[in-house]
Amino acid sequence: MPPMATMSKKRKREDPEGGPRSDHIKFNLWNNNTAALGPTLILPSALGPTGVDEFSYFFGGGTSVPLDSNACIITGENNKMRYISSNSGTSNQDRDCQYLLCIRDKDTNQMHMCTSSIFPVHHYVKAFEPHGTELSQSTEETRRNARARLGEAFGTKKGQAAIRAAERSRVDISAMVGVSDILQATIGTNTRTLPPSDQTKGLGETRPHIPRFNPNATSPSDVYPLDGMVSDAEFSCISLGLVSLDKLPFRRSAWLNNRVKKKTSEQPIKSEKTSAKLLFYISSMLAFRRVAFKPMEQEDLRGRLVSVPEPIVDSLITRFTEGLRGSTIVHLTPPKEMELIAHLLALCLRVDHYVCDPKVLAADLGMSLSSIQTVFKSLGCMIAVPTVAECLELELPTQKRGDKLAILRVPLKLPILSKTRRL
């Protein structure tokens, strides 16, 4: 029996309206001028957005404006990365090329079409993002304090000293608002007695580490006036009875001991009395330098200098020490020590009639010969062999006439201050 053609028993699907379903697809244009975000194209980076469950979108101008008329941001994240994309607020009509996305609905057999922009996706590592708002909203003051704490903890000694110097030099302007008028009035009152600037032009340049000098002096004795190094109150408290080897505050100086032994005159003249008192004052300066090398209370410092008259101790503390504001602790800092040595050598020049042997003084001060010669040069001395006339005038020993000595001559010629080298 030949096979009989059989008809398919499959039932044809019907339309929802009850009739048979048509194979024709209906196209529907998606209205994207609403707040809802339709299908969107994103362009991932090389590290594609893997492990992202969903993306969120945000409108720059609010959710009540069309998508293509303002900026839109799409974000997504996983455990380690954060993905952010934006269309930069550019509408599809402004682009040369537009993308048309089509989505087919199988139930209604309709194809929904809508235009879309491309959102390039950028990735960010979460571990590199700042935590909290303190770092992102930090001011210049906060950053400066953080750097200072870091430098104090891990910086070098030079860096830590620079941080402390910057803290000391910083001025709180807000604290001076209420007293600025008082300060200006006080400064104006205290500066009325100062000479005008045109009268002080010929007084010489400022050299804070050496005694007050007269650049127009015609004699070595007038270069460094005695009242600029020793006050009248200090000079008057020194009696000739104190100028002996057993009463000197400092006795470990060969230069000092030799000159005290030569003081044999029973009735010295005025110049000899001045030189004898200067020897005691130089001995007091040497004792002060030996004691004040480390920070200590002023009363403790005075207790260690009981053999020095009180006016001299007070003057040395005031001129050659530094202390913290509001504290009674003082310290002979290296710059102040060099200033003390410069004053001491200027007094030695006056005692030795302005010709000194730097080798002996270098041994007494425990310094190198070059350092002592540098201080003498800063005072305007020349390191040279004395002339025959100077040897005869000063009655120098024969064995010293060929040595290089520190000689103060006039007119005074001070070395040019160097901007890179410090005494």
Short mmCIF file of C-alpha atoms in Angstrom, two decimals:
data_model
loop_
_atom_site.label_atom_id
_atom_site.label_comp_id
_atom_site.label_asym_id
_atom_site.label_seq_id
_atom_site.Cartn_x
_atom_site.Cartn_y
_atom_site.Cartn_z
CA MET A 1 0.00 0.00 0.00
CA PRO A 2 1.55 3.22 -1.06
CA PRO A 3 2.22 5.64 1.66
CA MET A 4 -0.52 8.10 2.03
CA ALA A 5 0.17 11.78 2.39
CA THR A 6 -0.72 12.73 5.86
CA MET A 7 -1.49 16.23 7.01
CA SER A 8 0.37 17.76 9.97
CA LYS A 9 -1.66 17.55 13.07
CA LYS A 10 0.25 20.49 14.72
CA ARG A 11 -2.03 23.26 15.78
CA LYS A 12 -1.18 26.69 14.47
CA ARG A 13 -0.69 29.37 17.08
CA GLU A 14 -3.20 32.13 17.17
CA ASP A 15 -2.81 35.79 17.81
CA PRO A 16 -3.77 37.12 21.20
CA GLU A 17 -6.87 38.50 19.51
CA GLY A 18 -7.92 34.97 18.57
CA GLY A 19 -6.81 34.77 14.93
CA PRO A 20 -3.82 32.98 13.52
CA ARG A 21 -0.45 34.58 14.26
CA SER A 22 1.23 36.51 11.44
CA ASP A 23 4.92 36.05 10.64
CA HIS A 24 5.35 39.78 9.95
CA ILE A 25 7.43 41.68 12.54
CA LYS A 26 6.20 45.01 13.72
CA PHE A 27 8.77 47.74 14.39
CA ASN A 28 8.30 50.15 17.25
CA LEU A 29 10.47 53.23 17.90
CA TRP A 30 11.53 53.53 21.53
CA ASN A 31 10.80 56.91 23.03
CA ASN A 32 14.07 57.82 24.74
CA ASN A 33 13.03 61.35 25.67
CA THR A 34 12.11 60.17 29.14
CA ALA A 35 13.89 59.83 32.44
CA ALA A 36 14.20 56.06 31.98
CA LEU A 37 17.48 54.80 30.55
CA GLY A 38 16.96 52.37 27.70
CA PRO A 39 19.44 49.92 26.23
CA THR A 40 22.95 51.36 26.27
CA LEU A 41 26.29 50.45 24.67
CA ILE A 42 29.42 50.49 26.84
CA LEU A 43 32.98 50.17 25.56
CA PRO A 44 34.99 48.27 28.20
CA SER A 45 38.73 48.62 28.73
CA ALA A 46 41.25 45.80 28.48
CA LEU A 47 40.24 44.67 31.96
CA GLY A 48 36.56 44.26 31.06
CA PRO A 49 33.92 44.71 33.79
CA THR A 50 33.96 41.10 34.96
CA GLY A 51 32.02 40.11 38.04
CA VAL A 52 29.76 43.19 37.94
CA ASP A 53 26.20 42.25 38.86
CA GLU A 54 24.53 45.45 37.69
CA PHE A 55 25.25 48.99 36.58
CA SER A 56 23.68 52.13 37.99
CA TYR A 57 23.12 55.38 36.14
CA PHE A 58 22.99 59.00 37.28
CA PHE A 59 21.89 62.13 35.45
CA GLY A 60 23.78 65.36 35.95
CA GLY A 61 20.69 67.55 35.67
CA GLY A 62 18.25 65.32 37.55
CA THR A 63 16.06 62.41 36.46
CA SER A 64 13.33 64.59 34.94
CA VAL A 65 15.27 65.62 31.83
CA PRO A 66 15.83 63.66 28.60
CA LEU A 67 18.81 61.33 28.50
CA ASP A 68 20.42 62.92 25.44
CA SER A 69 20.27 66.48 26.69
CA ASN A 70 22.64 66.25 29.67
CA ALA A 71 25.50 64.21 31.07
CA CYS A 72 24.84 60.70 32.22
CA ILE A 73 27.15 58.57 34.33
CA ILE A 74 27.07 54.78 34.52
CA THR A 75 28.86 53.01 37.35
CA GLY A 76 29.47 49.45 38.41
CA GLU A 77 31.86 47.67 40.72
CA ASN A 78 33.11 44.33 41.94
CA ASN A 79 35.28 43.38 44.91
CA LYS A 80 38.48 44.96 43.60
CA MET A 81 37.61 47.36 40.79
CA ARG A 82 35.27 50.28 40.20
CA TYR A 83 34.03 51.02 36.67
CA ILE A 84 32.80 54.49 35.69
CA SER A 85 31.58 55.71 32.31
CA SER A 86 30.11 58.99 31.09
CA ASN A 87 28.73 60.34 27.82
CA SER A 88 30.07 63.80 28.70
CA GLY A 89 26.64 65.37 28.17
CA THR A 90 26.79 65.08 24.37
CA SER A 91 23.51 64.26 22.68
CA ASN A 92 23.14 61.72 19.93
CA GLN A 93 22.12 64.40 17.44
CA ASP A 94 25.52 66.05 17.81
CA ARG A 95 27.38 62.87 16.89
CA ASP A 96 28.46 61.96 13.37
CA CYS A 97 27.53 58.34 13.94
CA GLN A 98 24.62 56.93 15.95
CA TYR A 99 23.97 53.41 17.07
CA LEU A 100 20.51 51.85 16.73
CA LEU A 101 19.72 49.08 19.15
CA CYS A 102 16.90 46.60 18.41
CA ILE A 103 15.21 44.34 20.93
CA ARG A 104 12.66 41.75 19.78
CA ASP A 105 9.75 40.80 21.96
CA LYS A 106 8.86 37.16 21.19
CA ASP A 107 5.44 37.33 22.78
CA THR A 108 4.19 40.23 20.68
CA ASN A 109 6.55 39.70 17.74
CA GLN A 110 7.59 43.37 17.91
CA MET A 111 11.02 44.90 17.35
CA HIS A 112 11.73 47.87 19.61
CA MET A 113 14.35 50.28 18.26
CA CYS A 114 16.16 53.03 20.09
CA THR A 115 19.23 55.20 19.55
CA SER A 116 22.12 54.95 22.00
CA SER A 117 25.45 56.55 22.82
CA ILE A 118 28.70 54.73 23.52
CA PHE A 119 29.93 54.94 27.09
CA PRO A 120 33.69 54.27 27.38
CA VAL A 121 34.32 52.47 30.67
CA HIS A 122 37.30 53.44 32.86
CA HIS A 123 38.42 51.25 35.72
CA TYR A 124 39.84 52.30 39.12
CA VAL A 125 41.47 50.15 41.77
CA LYS A 126 39.62 50.44 45.06
CA ALA A 127 42.77 49.92 47.12
CA PHE A 128 44.25 53.14 45.72
CA GLU A 129 41.26 55.31 46.58
CA PRO A 130 41.57 57.61 49.66
CA HIS A 131 39.60 56.50 52.69
CA GLY A 132 37.45 59.03 54.44
CA THR A 133 37.19 62.76 53.82
CA GLU A 134 40.12 63.96 55.94
CA LEU A 135 42.72 63.51 53.20
CA SER A 136 40.56 64.79 50.34
CA GLN A 137 39.52 67.92 52.23
CA SER A 138 42.86 68.61 53.90
CA THR A 139 44.10 72.17 53.89
CA GLU A 140 47.62 73.48 53.52
CA GLU A 141 47.96 73.64 57.29
CA THR A 142 46.99 69.98 57.66
CA ARG A 143 49.50 68.89 55.02
CA ARG A 144 52.24 70.97 56.64
CA ASN A 145 51.59 69.44 60.05
CA ALA A 146 51.56 65.95 58.56
CA ARG A 147 54.89 66.55 56.82
CA ALA A 148 56.36 67.97 60.03
CA ARG A 149 55.31 64.91 62.03
CA LEU A 150 56.74 62.65 59.34
CA GLY A 151 60.03 64.56 59.31
CA GLU A 152 60.35 64.47 63.10
CA ALA A 153 59.78 60.72 63.10
CA PHE A 154 61.92 59.62 60.14
CA GLY A 155 63.90 62.70 59.01
CA THR A 156 67.60 63.38 59.34
CA LYS A 157 69.05 65.59 62.06
CA LYS A 158 69.45 68.42 59.58
CA GLY A 159 65.85 68.06 58.44
CA GLN A 160 64.55 67.97 62.02
CA ALA A 161 66.52 71.11 62.85
CA ALA A 162 65.00 72.85 59.82
CA ILE A 163 61.50 71.84 60.95
CA ARG A 164 62.09 73.23 64.44
CA ALA A 165 63.53 76.45 63.02
CA ALA A 166 60.47 76.89 60.80
CA GLU A 167 58.17 76.38 63.80
CA ARG A 168 60.07 79.01 65.81
CA SER A 169 59.97 81.56 62.99
CA ARG A 170 56.29 81.11 62.22
CA VAL A 171 54.15 84.04 63.37
CA ASP A 172 50.51 83.70 64.35
CA ILE A 173 48.98 86.73 62.65
CA SER A 174 45.59 86.23 64.26
CA ALA A 175 47.11 86.65 67.73
CA MET A 176 48.48 90.11 66.79
CA VAL A 177 45.20 91.59 65.57
CA GLY A 178 44.34 93.20 68.88
CA VAL A 179 47.84 94.47 69.70
CA SER A 180 49.08 95.75 66.33
CA ASP A 181 48.21 99.37 67.17
CA ILE A 182 49.95 99.10 70.54
CA LEU A 183 53.08 97.63 68.92
CA GLN A 184 53.24 100.39 66.33
CA ALA A 185 52.86 103.08 69.00
CA THR A 186 55.55 101.47 71.17
CA ILE A 187 57.99 101.13 68.26
CA GLY A 188 57.43 104.76 67.31
CA THR A 189 58.08 105.90 70.89
CA ASN A 190 61.26 103.84 71.33
CA THR A 191 62.80 104.82 67.99
CA ARG A 192 62.51 108.59 68.40
CA THR A 193 66.02 108.83 69.84
CA LEU A 194 67.67 106.89 67.01
CA PRO A 195 69.76 108.93 64.57
CA PRO A 196 68.45 109.25 61.02
CA SER A 197 69.74 106.88 58.36
CA ASP A 198 71.86 109.54 56.61
CA GLN A 199 73.91 109.98 59.80
CA THR A 200 74.65 106.27 60.21
CA LYS A 201 75.98 105.58 56.72
CA GLY A 202 79.60 106.19 57.69
CA LEU A 203 79.64 104.04 60.82
CA GLY A 204 80.78 100.91 59.01
CA GLU A 205 79.06 97.71 58.02
CA THR A 206 77.38 95.40 60.49
CA ARG A 207 79.51 92.52 61.80
CA PRO A 208 77.51 90.89 64.61
CA HIS A 209 80.21 88.35 65.56
CA ILE A 210 82.98 90.87 66.27
CA PRO A 211 83.08 93.82 68.71
CA ARG A 212 81.95 97.30 67.73
CA PHE A 213 84.69 98.87 65.62
CA ASN A 214 85.69 102.24 64.18
CA PRO A 215 86.53 101.92 60.47
CA ASN A 216 88.10 105.41 60.41
CA ALA A 217 90.55 104.76 63.24
CA THR A 218 94.08 106.15 62.79
CA SER A 219 95.63 104.01 65.54
CA PRO A 220 95.20 100.30 66.39
CA SER A 221 94.09 101.28 69.90
CA ASP A 222 91.10 103.15 68.44
CA VAL A 223 89.85 100.30 66.22
CA TYR A 224 88.05 98.42 68.99
CA PRO A 225 87.06 100.80 71.81
CA LEU A 226 87.39 99.24 75.24
CA ASP A 227 83.91 100.35 76.34
CA GLY A 228 82.46 98.32 73.47
CA MET A 229 83.91 95.10 74.92
CA VAL A 230 83.93 95.70 78.69
CA SER A 231 81.39 97.95 80.40
CA ASP A 232 82.30 100.38 83.16
CA ALA A 233 80.35 98.34 85.73
CA GLU A 234 82.35 95.22 84.87
CA PHE A 235 85.66 97.04 84.81
CA SER A 236 85.09 98.76 88.16
CA CYS A 237 84.36 95.49 90.02
CA ILE A 238 87.84 94.09 89.21
CA SER A 239 90.48 94.94 91.78
CA LEU A 240 94.21 94.56 91.23
CA GLY A 241 94.34 92.11 94.13
CA LEU A 242 92.38 89.59 92.05
CA VAL A 243 95.07 89.52 89.33
CA SER A 244 97.18 86.67 90.71
CA LEU A 245 97.72 83.07 89.69
CA ASP A 246 95.89 81.65 92.71
CA LYS A 247 92.80 83.86 92.24
CA LEU A 248 92.23 83.60 88.51
CA PRO A 249 88.95 81.87 87.52
CA PHE A 250 90.82 79.95 84.77
CA ARG A 251 94.44 78.88 85.27
CA ARG A 252 95.08 76.48 82.38
CA SER A 253 96.23 79.07 79.89
CA ALA A 254 99.91 79.42 79.09
CA TRP A 255 99.33 82.81 77.44
CA LEU A 256 97.47 84.09 80.52
CA ASN A 257 99.89 82.71 83.10
CA ASN A 258 102.96 84.18 81.39
CA ARG A 259 101.46 87.67 81.39
CA VAL A 260 100.27 87.47 84.99
CA LYS A 261 103.80 86.49 86.09
CA LYS A 262 105.26 89.53 84.32
CA LYS A 263 103.07 91.86 86.40
CA THR A 264 105.74 92.72 88.96
CA SER A 265 105.38 96.49 89.28
CA GLU A 266 104.44 97.62 92.79
CA GLN A 267 102.94 100.90 91.60
CA PRO A 268 101.69 100.26 88.05
CA ILE A 269 100.74 103.10 85.79
CA LYS A 270 97.22 103.48 84.32
CA SER A 271 97.92 101.42 81.18
CA GLU A 272 99.39 98.62 83.30
CA LYS A 273 96.34 98.65 85.57
CA THR A 274 94.07 98.36 82.53
CA SER A 275 96.07 95.44 81.12
CA ALA A 276 96.04 93.67 84.50
CA LYS A 277 92.27 94.00 84.82
CA LEU A 278 91.85 92.78 81.25
CA LEU A 279 93.85 89.65 82.14
CA PHE A 280 91.33 88.86 84.88
CA TYR A 281 88.44 89.57 82.52
CA ILE A 282 89.95 87.25 79.86
CA SER A 283 90.34 84.55 82.51
CA SER A 284 86.64 84.99 83.41
CA MET A 285 85.68 84.57 79.75
CA LEU A 286 87.72 81.36 79.50
CA ALA A 287 86.07 79.99 82.64
CA PHE A 288 82.64 80.93 81.32
CA ARG A 289 83.35 79.14 78.02
CA ARG A 290 84.38 76.00 79.85
CA VAL A 291 81.25 75.89 82.04
CA ALA A 292 78.44 77.12 79.73
CA PHE A 293 79.00 74.65 76.91
CA LYS A 294 75.82 72.73 77.81
CA PRO A 295 72.30 74.03 78.65
CA MET A 296 71.72 74.77 82.32
CA GLU A 297 69.80 77.06 84.63
CA GLN A 298 71.17 80.53 85.15
CA GLU A 299 71.47 80.00 88.90
CA ASP A 300 73.46 76.80 88.34
CA LEU A 301 75.76 78.67 85.97
CA ARG A 302 76.34 81.40 88.53
CA GLY A 303 77.05 78.75 91.16
CA ARG A 304 79.88 77.36 89.06
CA LEU A 305 81.46 80.80 88.61
CA VAL A 306 81.69 81.88 92.23
CA SER A 307 85.18 83.32 91.69
CA VAL A 308 83.88 85.72 89.01
CA PRO A 309 82.18 88.96 90.13
CA GLU A 310 78.43 88.97 89.62
CA PRO A 311 78.30 91.92 87.14
CA ILE A 312 80.73 90.09 84.85
CA VAL A 313 78.71 86.85 84.99
CA ASP A 314 75.46 88.68 84.25
CA SER A 315 77.04 90.47 81.29
CA LEU A 316 78.50 87.25 79.84
CA ILE A 317 75.14 85.45 80.17
CA THR A 318 73.31 88.32 78.48
CA ARG A 319 75.73 88.72 75.57
CA PHE A 320 76.97 85.21 74.83
CA THR A 321 74.13 82.79 75.59
CA GLU A 322 70.80 81.93 74.05
CA GLY A 323 67.71 80.62 75.81
CA LEU A 324 64.16 79.57 75.12
CA ARG A 325 61.46 82.18 75.53
CA GLY A 326 59.91 82.00 78.97
CA SER A 327 62.66 79.72 80.31
CA THR A 328 65.66 80.36 82.55
CA ILE A 329 67.83 77.74 80.82
CA VAL A 330 70.72 79.25 78.83
CA HIS A 331 73.21 77.72 76.45
CA LEU A 332 76.46 78.83 74.81
CA THR A 333 75.55 77.96 71.22
CA PRO A 334 78.27 77.61 68.53
CA PRO A 335 77.54 81.05 66.95
CA LYS A 336 77.67 82.68 70.38
CA GLU A 337 80.88 80.81 71.19
CA MET A 338 82.54 82.22 68.06
CA GLU A 339 81.35 85.69 69.10
CA LEU A 340 82.86 85.15 72.58
CA ILE A 341 86.18 84.04 71.06
CA ALA A 342 86.25 87.09 68.77
CA HIS A 343 85.79 89.42 71.78
CA LEU A 344 88.41 87.48 73.74
CA LEU A 345 91.00 87.75 70.96
CA ALA A 346 90.29 91.46 70.57
CA LEU A 347 91.13 91.90 74.26
CA CYS A 348 94.28 89.77 73.80
CA LEU A 349 95.36 92.11 70.99
CA ARG A 350 94.98 95.10 73.30
CA VAL A 351 97.07 93.42 76.02
CA ASP A 352 99.81 92.36 73.56
CA HIS A 353 99.93 95.76 71.86
CA TYR A 354 98.07 94.41 68.82
CA VAL A 355 100.53 91.65 67.93
CA CYS A 356 99.56 88.13 69.06
CA ASP A 357 100.97 84.67 68.57
CA PRO A 358 98.06 82.54 67.28
CA LYS A 359 99.82 79.24 68.06
CA VAL A 360 99.80 79.82 71.84
CA LEU A 361 96.16 80.98 71.86
CA ALA A 362 95.09 78.04 69.68
CA ALA A 363 96.60 75.62 72.20
CA ASP A 364 94.91 77.39 75.14
CA LEU A 365 91.49 77.43 73.44
CA GLY A 366 91.77 73.85 72.16
CA MET A 367 91.21 74.92 68.55
CA SER A 368 93.13 74.41 65.34
CA LEU A 369 95.60 77.04 64.20
CA SER A 370 93.65 77.72 61.01
CA SER A 371 90.45 78.39 63.00
CA ILE A 372 92.18 80.91 65.26
CA GLN A 373 93.79 82.60 62.25
CA THR A 374 90.37 82.87 60.62
CA VAL A 375 88.98 84.66 63.68
CA PHE A 376 91.97 87.03 63.73
CA LYS A 377 91.40 87.80 60.05
CA SER A 378 87.75 88.56 60.72
CA LEU A 379 88.97 91.17 63.23
CA GLY A 380 91.03 92.82 60.48
CA CYS A 381 94.40 91.34 61.44
CA MET A 382 97.07 90.24 59.01
CA ILE A 383 98.84 86.92 59.51
CA ALA A 384 102.37 87.92 58.56
CA VAL A 385 105.95 88.20 59.79
CA PRO A 386 106.36 91.47 61.71
CA THR A 387 108.58 94.11 60.24
CA VAL A 388 111.87 95.16 61.83
CA ALA A 389 110.30 98.37 63.11
CA GLU A 390 107.45 96.46 64.75
CA CYS A 391 109.87 94.01 66.35
CA LEU A 392 111.91 96.85 67.84
CA GLU A 393 108.84 98.80 68.96
CA LEU A 394 107.19 95.81 70.63
CA GLU A 395 110.48 94.36 71.91
CA LEU A 396 109.68 90.94 70.53
CA PRO A 397 111.99 88.04 71.46
CA THR A 398 114.50 87.04 68.84
CA GLN A 399 113.00 83.55 68.41
CA LYS A 400 109.60 85.04 67.49
CA ARG A 401 110.75 87.61 64.94
CA GLY A 402 110.59 85.08 62.11
CA ASP A 403 107.19 83.60 63.04
CA LYS A 404 103.88 84.58 61.46
CA LEU A 405 101.90 86.59 63.97
CA ALA A 406 98.45 88.20 64.02
CA ILE A 407 99.04 91.93 63.56
CA LEU A 408 96.35 94.62 63.66
CA ARG A 409 97.25 97.52 61.40
CA VAL A 410 95.53 100.70 60.26
CA PRO A 411 93.71 101.60 58.13
CA LEU A 412 91.40 98.76 59.09
CA LYS A 413 90.69 96.27 56.31
CA LEU A 414 88.00 93.75 57.18
CA PRO A 415 87.54 90.68 54.96
CA ILE A 416 84.67 90.68 52.50
CA LEU A 417 81.72 88.76 53.86
CA SER A 418 81.05 85.57 51.90
CA LYS A 419 77.46 84.51 51.25
CA THR A 420 78.37 80.83 51.19
CA ARG A 421 80.86 80.59 54.03
CA ARG A 422 80.06 81.19 57.65
CA LEU A 423 82.53 82.03 60.36
#
